[in-house]
Every structure is written in C-alpha cells, then in structure tokens.
Short mmCIF file of N, CA and C and ligand atoms in Angstrom, two decimals:
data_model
loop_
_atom_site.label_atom_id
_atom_site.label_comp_id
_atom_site.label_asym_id
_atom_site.label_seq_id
_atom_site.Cartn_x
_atom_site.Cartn_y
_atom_site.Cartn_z
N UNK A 54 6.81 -43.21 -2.95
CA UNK A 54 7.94 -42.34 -3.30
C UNK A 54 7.83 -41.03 -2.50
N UNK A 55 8.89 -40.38 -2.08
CA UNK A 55 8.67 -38.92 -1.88
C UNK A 55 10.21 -38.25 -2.36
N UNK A 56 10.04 -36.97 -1.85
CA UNK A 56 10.67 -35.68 -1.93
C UNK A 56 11.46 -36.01 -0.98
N UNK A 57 13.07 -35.25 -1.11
CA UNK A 57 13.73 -35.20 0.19
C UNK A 57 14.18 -33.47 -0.11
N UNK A 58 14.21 -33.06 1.26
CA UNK A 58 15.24 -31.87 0.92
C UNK A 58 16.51 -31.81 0.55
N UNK A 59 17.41 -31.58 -0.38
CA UNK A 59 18.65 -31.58 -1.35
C UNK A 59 19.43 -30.46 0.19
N UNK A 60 20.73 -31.35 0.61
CA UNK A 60 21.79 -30.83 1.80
C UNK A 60 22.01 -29.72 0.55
N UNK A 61 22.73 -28.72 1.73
CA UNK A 61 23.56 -27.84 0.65
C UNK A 61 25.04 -27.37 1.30
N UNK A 62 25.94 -26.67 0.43
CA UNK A 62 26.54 -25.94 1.25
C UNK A 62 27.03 -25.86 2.57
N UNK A 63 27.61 -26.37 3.62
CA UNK A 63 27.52 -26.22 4.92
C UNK A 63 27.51 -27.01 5.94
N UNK A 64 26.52 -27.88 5.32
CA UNK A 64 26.01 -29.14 5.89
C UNK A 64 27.29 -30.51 6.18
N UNK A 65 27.36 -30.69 7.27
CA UNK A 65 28.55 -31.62 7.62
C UNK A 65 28.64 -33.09 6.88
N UNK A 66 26.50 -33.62 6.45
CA UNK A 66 26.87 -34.59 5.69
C UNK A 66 28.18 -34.69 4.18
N UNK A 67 27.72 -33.86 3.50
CA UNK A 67 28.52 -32.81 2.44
C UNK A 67 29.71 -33.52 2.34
N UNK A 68 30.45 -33.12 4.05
CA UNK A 68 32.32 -33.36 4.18
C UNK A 68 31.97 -35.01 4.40
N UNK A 69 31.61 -36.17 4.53
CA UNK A 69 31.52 -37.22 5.47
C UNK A 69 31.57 -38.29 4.18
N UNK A 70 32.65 -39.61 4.27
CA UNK A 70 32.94 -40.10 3.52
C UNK A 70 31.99 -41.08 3.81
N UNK A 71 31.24 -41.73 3.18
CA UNK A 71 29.76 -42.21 2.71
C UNK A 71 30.22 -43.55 3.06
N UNK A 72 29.71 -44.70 3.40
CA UNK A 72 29.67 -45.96 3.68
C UNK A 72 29.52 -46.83 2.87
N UNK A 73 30.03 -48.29 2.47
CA UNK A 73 29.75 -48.76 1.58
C UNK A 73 28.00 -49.87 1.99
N UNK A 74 27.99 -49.80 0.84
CA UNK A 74 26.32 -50.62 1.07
C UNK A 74 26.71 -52.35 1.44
N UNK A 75 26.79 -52.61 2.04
CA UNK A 75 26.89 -54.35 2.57
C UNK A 75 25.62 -55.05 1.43
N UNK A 76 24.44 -54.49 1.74
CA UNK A 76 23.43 -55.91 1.20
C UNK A 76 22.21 -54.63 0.53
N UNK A 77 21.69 -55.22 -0.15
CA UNK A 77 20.67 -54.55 -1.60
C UNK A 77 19.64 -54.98 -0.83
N UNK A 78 19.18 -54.08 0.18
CA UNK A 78 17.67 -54.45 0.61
C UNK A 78 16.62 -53.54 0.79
N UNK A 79 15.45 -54.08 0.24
CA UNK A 79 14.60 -53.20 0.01
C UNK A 79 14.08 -51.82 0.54
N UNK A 80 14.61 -51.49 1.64
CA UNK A 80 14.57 -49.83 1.89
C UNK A 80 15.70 -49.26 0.82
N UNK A 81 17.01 -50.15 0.62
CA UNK A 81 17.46 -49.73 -0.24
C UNK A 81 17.29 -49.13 -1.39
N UNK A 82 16.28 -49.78 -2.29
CA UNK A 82 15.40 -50.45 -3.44
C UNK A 82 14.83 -48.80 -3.39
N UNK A 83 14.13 -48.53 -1.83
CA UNK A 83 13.03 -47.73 -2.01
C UNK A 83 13.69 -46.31 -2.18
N UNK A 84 15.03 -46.20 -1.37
CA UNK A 84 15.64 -44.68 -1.34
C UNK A 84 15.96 -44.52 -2.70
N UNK A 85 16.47 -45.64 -3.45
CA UNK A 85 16.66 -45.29 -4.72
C UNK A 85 15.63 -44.49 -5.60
N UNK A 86 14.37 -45.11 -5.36
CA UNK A 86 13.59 -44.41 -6.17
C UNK A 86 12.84 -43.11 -5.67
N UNK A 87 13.85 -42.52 -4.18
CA UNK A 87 12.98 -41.24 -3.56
C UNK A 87 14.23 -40.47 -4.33
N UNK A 88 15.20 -41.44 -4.07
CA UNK A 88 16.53 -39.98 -4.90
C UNK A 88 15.93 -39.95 -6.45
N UNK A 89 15.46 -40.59 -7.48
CA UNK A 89 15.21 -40.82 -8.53
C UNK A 89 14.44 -39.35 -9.17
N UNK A 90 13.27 -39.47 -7.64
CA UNK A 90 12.23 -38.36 -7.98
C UNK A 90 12.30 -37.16 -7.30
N UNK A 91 13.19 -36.96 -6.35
CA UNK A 91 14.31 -35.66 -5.71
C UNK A 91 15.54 -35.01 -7.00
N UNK A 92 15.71 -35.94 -7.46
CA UNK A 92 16.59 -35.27 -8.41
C UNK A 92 16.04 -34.90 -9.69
N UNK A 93 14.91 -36.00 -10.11
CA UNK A 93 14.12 -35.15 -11.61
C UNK A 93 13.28 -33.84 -10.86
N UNK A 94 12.82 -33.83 -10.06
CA UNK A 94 12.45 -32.99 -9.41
C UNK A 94 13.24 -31.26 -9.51
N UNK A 95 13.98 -31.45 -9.22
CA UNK A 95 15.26 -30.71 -8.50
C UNK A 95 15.07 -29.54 -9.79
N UNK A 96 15.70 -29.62 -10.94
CA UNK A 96 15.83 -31.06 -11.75
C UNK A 96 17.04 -30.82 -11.60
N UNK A 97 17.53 -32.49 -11.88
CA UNK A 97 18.98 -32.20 -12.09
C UNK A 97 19.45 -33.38 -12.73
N UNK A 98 20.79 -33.67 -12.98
CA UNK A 98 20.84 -34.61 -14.13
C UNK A 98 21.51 -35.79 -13.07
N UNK A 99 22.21 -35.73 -11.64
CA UNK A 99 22.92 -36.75 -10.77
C UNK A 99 22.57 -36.11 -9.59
N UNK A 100 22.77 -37.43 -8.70
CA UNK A 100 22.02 -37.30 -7.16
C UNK A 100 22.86 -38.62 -6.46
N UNK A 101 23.93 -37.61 -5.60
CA UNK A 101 24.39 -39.42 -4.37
C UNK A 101 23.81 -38.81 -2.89
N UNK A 102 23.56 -39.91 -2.80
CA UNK A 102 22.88 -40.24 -1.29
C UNK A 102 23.52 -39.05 -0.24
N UNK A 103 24.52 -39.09 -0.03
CA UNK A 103 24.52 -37.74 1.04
C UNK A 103 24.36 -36.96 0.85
N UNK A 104 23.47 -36.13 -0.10
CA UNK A 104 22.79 -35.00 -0.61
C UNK A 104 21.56 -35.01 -0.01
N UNK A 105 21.29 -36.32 -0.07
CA UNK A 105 19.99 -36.06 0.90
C UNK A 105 19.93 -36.66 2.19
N UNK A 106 21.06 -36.64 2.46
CA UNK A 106 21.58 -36.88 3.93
C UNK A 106 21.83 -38.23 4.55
N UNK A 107 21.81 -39.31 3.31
CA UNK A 107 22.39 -40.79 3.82
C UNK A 107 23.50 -41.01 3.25
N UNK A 108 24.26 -41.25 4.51
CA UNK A 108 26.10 -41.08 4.03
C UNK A 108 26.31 -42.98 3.74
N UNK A 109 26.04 -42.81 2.27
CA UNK A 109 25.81 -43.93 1.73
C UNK A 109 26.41 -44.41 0.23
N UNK A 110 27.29 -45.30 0.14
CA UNK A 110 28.12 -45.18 -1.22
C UNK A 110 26.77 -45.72 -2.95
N UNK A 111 26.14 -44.89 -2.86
CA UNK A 111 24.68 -45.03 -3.73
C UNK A 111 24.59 -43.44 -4.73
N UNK A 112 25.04 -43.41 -5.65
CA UNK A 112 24.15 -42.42 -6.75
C UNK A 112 23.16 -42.96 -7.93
N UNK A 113 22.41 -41.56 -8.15
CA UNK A 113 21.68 -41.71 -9.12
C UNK A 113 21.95 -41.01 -10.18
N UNK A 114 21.39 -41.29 -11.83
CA UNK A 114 22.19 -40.15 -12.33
C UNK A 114 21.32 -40.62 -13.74
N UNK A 115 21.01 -39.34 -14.86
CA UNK A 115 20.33 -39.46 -16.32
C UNK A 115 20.73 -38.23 -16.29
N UNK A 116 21.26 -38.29 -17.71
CA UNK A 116 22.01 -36.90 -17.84
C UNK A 116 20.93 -36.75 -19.85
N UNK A 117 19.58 -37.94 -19.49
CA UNK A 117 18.94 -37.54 -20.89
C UNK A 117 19.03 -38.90 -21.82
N UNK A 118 20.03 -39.66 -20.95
CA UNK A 118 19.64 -41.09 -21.98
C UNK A 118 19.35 -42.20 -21.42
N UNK A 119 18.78 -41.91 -20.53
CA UNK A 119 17.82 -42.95 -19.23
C UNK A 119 18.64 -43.26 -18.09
N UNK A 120 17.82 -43.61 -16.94
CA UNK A 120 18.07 -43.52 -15.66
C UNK A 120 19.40 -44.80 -15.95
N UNK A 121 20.10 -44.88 -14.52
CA UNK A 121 20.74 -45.26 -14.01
C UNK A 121 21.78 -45.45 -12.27
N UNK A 122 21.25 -46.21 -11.88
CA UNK A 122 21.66 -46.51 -10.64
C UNK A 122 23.49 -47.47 -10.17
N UNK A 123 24.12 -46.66 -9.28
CA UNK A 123 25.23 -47.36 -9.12
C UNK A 123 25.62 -47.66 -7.15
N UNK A 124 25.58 -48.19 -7.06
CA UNK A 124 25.98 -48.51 -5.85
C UNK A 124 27.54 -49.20 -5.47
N UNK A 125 28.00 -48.60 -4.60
CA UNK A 125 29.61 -49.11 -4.06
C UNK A 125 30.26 -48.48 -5.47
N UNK A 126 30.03 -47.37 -6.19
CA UNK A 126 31.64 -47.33 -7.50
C UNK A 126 32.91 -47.57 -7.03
N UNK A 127 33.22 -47.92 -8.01
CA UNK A 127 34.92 -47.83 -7.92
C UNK A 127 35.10 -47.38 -9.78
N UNK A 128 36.27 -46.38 -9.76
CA UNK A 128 36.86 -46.29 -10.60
C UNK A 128 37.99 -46.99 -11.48
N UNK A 129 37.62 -48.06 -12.83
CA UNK A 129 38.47 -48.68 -13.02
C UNK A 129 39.38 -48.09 -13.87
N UNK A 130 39.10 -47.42 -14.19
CA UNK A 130 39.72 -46.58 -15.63
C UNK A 130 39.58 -44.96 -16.24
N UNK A 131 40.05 -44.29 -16.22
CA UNK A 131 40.15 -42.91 -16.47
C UNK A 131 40.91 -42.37 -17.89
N UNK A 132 40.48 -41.58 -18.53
CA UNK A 132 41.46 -40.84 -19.57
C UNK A 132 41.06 -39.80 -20.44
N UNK A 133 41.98 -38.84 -20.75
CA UNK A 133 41.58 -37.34 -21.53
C UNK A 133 40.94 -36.48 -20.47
N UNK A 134 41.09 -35.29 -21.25
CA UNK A 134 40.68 -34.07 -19.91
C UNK A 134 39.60 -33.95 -20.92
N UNK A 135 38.50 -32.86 -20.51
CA UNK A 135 37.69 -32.02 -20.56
C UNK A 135 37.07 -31.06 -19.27
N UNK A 136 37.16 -30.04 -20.10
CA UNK A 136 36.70 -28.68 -19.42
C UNK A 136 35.34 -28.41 -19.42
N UNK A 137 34.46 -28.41 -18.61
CA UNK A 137 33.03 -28.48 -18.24
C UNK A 137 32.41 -27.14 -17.24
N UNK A 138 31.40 -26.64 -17.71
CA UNK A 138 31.11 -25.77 -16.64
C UNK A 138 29.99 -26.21 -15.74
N UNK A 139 30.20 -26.86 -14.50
CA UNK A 139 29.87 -27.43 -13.91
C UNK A 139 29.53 -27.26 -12.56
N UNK A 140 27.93 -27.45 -12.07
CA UNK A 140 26.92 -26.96 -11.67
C UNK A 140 26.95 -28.41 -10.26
N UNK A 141 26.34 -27.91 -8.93
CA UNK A 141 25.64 -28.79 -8.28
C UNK A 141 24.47 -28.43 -7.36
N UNK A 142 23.57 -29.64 -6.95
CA UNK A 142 22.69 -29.43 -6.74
C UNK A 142 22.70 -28.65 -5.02
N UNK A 143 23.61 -29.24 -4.77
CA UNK A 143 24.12 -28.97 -3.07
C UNK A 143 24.66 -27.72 -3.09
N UNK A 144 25.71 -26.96 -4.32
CA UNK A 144 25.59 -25.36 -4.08
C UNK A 144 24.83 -24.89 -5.36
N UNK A 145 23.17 -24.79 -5.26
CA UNK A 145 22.71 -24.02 -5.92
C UNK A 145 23.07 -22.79 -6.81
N UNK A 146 22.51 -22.78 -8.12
CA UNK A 146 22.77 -21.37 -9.17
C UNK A 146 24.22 -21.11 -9.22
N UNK A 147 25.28 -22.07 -9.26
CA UNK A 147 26.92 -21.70 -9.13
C UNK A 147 26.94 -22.53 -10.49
N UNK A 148 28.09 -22.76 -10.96
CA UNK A 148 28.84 -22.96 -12.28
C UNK A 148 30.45 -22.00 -12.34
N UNK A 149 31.43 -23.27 -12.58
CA UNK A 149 32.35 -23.18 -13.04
C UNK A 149 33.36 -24.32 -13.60
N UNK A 150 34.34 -23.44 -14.41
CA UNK A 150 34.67 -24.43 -15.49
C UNK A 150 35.67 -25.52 -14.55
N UNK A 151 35.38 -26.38 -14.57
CA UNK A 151 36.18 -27.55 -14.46
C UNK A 151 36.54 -28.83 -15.12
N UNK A 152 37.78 -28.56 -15.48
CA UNK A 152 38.40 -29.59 -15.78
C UNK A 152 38.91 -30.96 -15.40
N UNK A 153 38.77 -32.42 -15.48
CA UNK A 153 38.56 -33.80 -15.72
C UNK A 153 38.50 -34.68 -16.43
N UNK A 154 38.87 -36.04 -16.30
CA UNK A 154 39.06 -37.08 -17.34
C UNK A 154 38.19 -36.62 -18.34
N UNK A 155 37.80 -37.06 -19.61
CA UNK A 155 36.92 -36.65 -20.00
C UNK A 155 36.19 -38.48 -20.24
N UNK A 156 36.56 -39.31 -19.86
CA UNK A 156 36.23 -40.67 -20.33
C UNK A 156 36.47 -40.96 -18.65
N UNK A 157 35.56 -42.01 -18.52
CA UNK A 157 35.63 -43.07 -17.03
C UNK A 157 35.01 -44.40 -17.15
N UNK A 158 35.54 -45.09 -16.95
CA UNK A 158 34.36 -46.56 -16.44
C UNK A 158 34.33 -47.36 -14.70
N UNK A 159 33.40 -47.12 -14.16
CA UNK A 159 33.32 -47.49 -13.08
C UNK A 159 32.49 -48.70 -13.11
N UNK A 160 32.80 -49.57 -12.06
CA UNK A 160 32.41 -51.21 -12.01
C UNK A 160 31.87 -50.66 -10.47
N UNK A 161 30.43 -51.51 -10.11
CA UNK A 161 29.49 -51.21 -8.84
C UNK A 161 28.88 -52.57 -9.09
N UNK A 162 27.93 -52.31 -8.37
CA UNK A 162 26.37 -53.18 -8.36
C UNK A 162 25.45 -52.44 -8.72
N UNK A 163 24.37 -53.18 -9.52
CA UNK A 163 23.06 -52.58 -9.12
C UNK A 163 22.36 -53.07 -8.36
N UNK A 164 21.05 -52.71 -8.35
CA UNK A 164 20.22 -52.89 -7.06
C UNK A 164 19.64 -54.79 -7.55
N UNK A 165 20.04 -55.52 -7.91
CA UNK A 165 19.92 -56.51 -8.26
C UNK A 165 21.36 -57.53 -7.49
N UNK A 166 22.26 -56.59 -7.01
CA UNK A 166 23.44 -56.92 -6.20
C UNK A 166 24.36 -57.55 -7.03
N UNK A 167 24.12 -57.45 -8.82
CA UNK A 167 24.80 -57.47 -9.50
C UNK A 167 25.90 -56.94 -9.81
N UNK A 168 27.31 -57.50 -10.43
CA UNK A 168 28.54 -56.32 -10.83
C UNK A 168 28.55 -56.22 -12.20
N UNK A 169 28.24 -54.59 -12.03
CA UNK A 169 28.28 -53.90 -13.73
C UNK A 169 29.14 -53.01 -13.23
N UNK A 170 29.08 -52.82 -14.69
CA UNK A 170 30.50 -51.81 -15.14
C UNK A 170 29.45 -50.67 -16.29
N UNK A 171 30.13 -49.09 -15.58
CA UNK A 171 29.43 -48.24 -16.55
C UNK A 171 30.31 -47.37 -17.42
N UNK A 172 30.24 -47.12 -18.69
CA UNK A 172 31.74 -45.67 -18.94
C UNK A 172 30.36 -44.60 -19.89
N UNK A 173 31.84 -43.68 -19.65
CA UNK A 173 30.70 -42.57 -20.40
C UNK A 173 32.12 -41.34 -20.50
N UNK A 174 31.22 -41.01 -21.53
CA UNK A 174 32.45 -39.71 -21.49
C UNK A 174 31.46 -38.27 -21.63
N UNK A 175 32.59 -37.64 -21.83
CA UNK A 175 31.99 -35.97 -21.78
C UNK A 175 30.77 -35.96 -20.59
N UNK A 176 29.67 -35.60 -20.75
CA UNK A 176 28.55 -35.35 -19.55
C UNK A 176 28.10 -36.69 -19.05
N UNK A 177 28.38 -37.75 -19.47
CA UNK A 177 27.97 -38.58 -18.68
C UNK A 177 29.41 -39.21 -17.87
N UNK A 178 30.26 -38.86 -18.60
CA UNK A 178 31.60 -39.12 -17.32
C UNK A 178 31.67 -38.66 -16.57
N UNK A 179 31.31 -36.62 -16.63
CA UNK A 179 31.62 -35.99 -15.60
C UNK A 179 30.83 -36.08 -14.45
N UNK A 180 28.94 -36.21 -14.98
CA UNK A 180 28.68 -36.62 -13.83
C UNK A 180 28.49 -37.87 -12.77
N UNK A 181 29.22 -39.00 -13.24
CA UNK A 181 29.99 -40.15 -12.51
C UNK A 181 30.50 -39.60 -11.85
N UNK A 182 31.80 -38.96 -12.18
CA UNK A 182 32.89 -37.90 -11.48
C UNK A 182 32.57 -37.61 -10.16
N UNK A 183 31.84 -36.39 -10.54
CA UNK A 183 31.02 -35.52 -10.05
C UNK A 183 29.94 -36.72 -9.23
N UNK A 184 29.38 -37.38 -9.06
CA UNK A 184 28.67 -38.15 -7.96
C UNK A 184 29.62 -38.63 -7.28
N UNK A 185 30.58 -39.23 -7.71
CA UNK A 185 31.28 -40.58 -6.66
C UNK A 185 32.30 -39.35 -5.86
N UNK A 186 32.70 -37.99 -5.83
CA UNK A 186 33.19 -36.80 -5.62
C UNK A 186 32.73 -37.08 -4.09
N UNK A 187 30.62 -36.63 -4.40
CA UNK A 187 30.64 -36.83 -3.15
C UNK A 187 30.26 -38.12 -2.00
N UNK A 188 30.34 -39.15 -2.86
CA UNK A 188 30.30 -40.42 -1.92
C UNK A 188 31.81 -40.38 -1.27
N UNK A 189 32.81 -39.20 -1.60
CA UNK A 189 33.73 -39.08 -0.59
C UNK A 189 33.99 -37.85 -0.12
N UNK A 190 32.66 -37.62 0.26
CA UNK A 190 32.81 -36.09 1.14
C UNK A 190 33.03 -35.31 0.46
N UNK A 191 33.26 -34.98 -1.25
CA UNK A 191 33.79 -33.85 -1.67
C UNK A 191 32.89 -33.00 -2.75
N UNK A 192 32.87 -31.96 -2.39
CA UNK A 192 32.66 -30.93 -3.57
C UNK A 192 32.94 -30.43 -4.40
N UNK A 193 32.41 -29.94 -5.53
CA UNK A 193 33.23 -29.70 -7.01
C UNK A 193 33.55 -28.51 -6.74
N UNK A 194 33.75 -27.36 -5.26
CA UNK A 194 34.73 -26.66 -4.88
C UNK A 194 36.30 -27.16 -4.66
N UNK A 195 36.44 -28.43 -4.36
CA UNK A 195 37.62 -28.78 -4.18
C UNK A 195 38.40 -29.21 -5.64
N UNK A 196 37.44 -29.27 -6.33
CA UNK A 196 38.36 -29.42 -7.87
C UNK A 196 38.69 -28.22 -8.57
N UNK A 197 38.50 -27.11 -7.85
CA UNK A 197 38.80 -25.33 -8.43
C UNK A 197 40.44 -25.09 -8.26
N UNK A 198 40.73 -24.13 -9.01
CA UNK A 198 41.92 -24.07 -8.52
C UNK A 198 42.04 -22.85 -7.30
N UNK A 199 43.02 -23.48 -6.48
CA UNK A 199 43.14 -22.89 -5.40
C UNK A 199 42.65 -20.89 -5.38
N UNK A 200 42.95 -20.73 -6.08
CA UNK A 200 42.33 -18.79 -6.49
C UNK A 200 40.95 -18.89 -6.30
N UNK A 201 40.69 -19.38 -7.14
CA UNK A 201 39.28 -19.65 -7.84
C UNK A 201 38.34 -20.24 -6.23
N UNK A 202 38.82 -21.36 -5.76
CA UNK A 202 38.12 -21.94 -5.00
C UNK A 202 37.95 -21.08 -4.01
N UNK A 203 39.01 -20.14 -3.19
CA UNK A 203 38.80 -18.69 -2.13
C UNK A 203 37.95 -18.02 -2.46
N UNK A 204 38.09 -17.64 -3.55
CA UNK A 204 36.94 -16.80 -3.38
C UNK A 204 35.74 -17.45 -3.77
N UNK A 205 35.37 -18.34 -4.36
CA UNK A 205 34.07 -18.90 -4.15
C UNK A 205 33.51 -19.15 -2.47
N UNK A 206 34.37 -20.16 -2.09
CA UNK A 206 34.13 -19.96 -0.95
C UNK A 206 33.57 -18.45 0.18
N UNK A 207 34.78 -17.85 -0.66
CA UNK A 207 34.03 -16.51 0.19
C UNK A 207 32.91 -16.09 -0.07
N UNK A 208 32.53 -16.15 -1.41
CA UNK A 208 31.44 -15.60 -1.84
C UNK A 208 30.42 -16.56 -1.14
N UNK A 209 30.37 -18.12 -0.80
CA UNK A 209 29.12 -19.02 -0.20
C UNK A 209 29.07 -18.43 0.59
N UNK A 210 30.07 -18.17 1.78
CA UNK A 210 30.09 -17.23 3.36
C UNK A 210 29.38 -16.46 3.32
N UNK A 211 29.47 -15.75 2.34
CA UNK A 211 29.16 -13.98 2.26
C UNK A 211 27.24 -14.24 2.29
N UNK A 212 26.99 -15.32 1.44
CA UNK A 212 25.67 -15.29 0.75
C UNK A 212 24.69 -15.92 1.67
N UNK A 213 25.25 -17.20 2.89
CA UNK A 213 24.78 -18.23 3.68
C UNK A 213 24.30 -17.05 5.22
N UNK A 214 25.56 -15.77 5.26
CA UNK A 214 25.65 -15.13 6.00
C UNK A 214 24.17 -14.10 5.81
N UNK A 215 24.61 -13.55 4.86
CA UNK A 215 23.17 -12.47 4.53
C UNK A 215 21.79 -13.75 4.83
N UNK A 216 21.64 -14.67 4.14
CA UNK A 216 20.72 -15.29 4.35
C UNK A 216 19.97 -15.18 5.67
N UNK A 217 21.48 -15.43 6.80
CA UNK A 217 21.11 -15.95 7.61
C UNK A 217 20.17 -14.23 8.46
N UNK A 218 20.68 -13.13 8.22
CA UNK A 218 20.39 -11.61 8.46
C UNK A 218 19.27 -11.66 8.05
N UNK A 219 18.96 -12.34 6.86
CA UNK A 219 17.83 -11.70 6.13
C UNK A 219 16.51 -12.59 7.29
N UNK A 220 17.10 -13.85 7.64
CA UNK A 220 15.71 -14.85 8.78
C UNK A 220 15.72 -14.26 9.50
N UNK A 221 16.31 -13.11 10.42
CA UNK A 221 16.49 -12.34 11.34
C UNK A 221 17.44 -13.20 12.40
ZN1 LIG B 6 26.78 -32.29 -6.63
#
C-alpha cells in the first residue's frame, strides 16, 4: 500500500473527464487500496481517482459505515434536495453550503467486475455526488451559485498566489 499526494486546486487533472475502466485488473485491485489509505489518511470520508492523479472512472468512499468501492457509476435515480456544508479534499480547509438531491442510487461494478447498485441519502448521497462530480472533471466550486463561486474562486487565486510569494 502507499500514500499518494491528494491534486488540489489548479491542477489540470481536477478539469479532465476520467475514463471508464474496461477490465478489473489487479493494479486496479491495488490503486484501490492506495486510494483507501490516502483518503483515511487525509482523513477524509470520499476519494476518486483523479485526485490522485489517475483520470479514471473509480471512487472510494466511508463516510463511517464501512468502506466502499465503485467503479464506472452511473446515476440511476435521484430525489429531494438537501443543503450540506460541504468540504473537499482537493480544495483544502474550504466549506460551503451546497445544495443536492438529497437521495441517489448509482449502479457500477465492483472490483469483482460485478454490477451493484448503491443508494444513500443525506452524507452518504452527497458524497456519491460529490465523487462521481469529479470522475467528470468537476468541482464542488461549480455547484456554488454563480456570486458565491467568484469570489471563491478569487479568494483560491489570491491564496495559491501568496503561496506561491511566500516559496519565493
Ligand atoms: Zn472532492
């Protein structure tokens, strides 16, 4: 097993719509269980593959009631909102409220190249959501509302920028 460094912010994997997995083979098997221990790590409660830089249709995700792996989602079903203040691992120490189905069930494989079907609501819907978001390039900046999302954005600029002042 190891560690990967968590993309953040910036990073072009981030925007890049993730690939679907053709065949369940054992490097497969193995990234699963490096994202497994990158994300308890982290900690964090969900982890998809282009976070740690394989633009790959694969998340991981325990939001506290045991692991779970999905590969290729698709969304079969959606319904009800809920408002969540909602955090990712790719823009560090941020949170805001966003609103979403509050119920989902998505049908994948697991690493057995089996087809299951998962639902969950409240925190375990959102972070389905919220993973399969970015198995298509997207960030839970793009679910802000347009106000909201400017100036966040500005504020990443502002912060990626000093950073970059502060390495000299
Ligand atoms: Zn995220």
């Amino acid at each position: 097993m190891a560690l990967f460094p968590i993309r953040t912010f910036g990073d072009p994997v981030l925007r890049t719509v993730a690939e679907s997995v053709d065949e369940i083979t054992s490097a497969l098997v193995r990234l699963v269980d490096d994202m497994f221990e990158t994300m308890y790590d982290a900690p964090g409660v969900g982890l998809a593959a282009p976070q740690i830089g394989i633009s790959k249709r694969v998340f991981v995700a325990d939001v506290g009631e045991g692991p779970f792996v999905m590969v290729n989602p698709e969304i079969v079903e959606r319904s009800g909102e809920w408002e969540y203040d909602e955090g990712c691992l790719s823009v560090p120490g941020k949170f805001w409220e966003i609103e979403r189905p509050a119920f989902i069930r998505v049908r994948g494989l697991d690493l057995d190249g089996r087809d299951i079907e998962i639902e969950g609501d409240e925190l375990t819907g959102r972070v389905i959501q919220h993973e399969m978001d970015h198995l298509d390039g997207m960030l839970l900046l793009e679910r802000l509302p347009r106000r909201v999302r400017k100036e966040a954005l500005r504020e990443l600029r502002e912060e990626a920028l000093g950073l970059r002042v502060a390495d000299g």
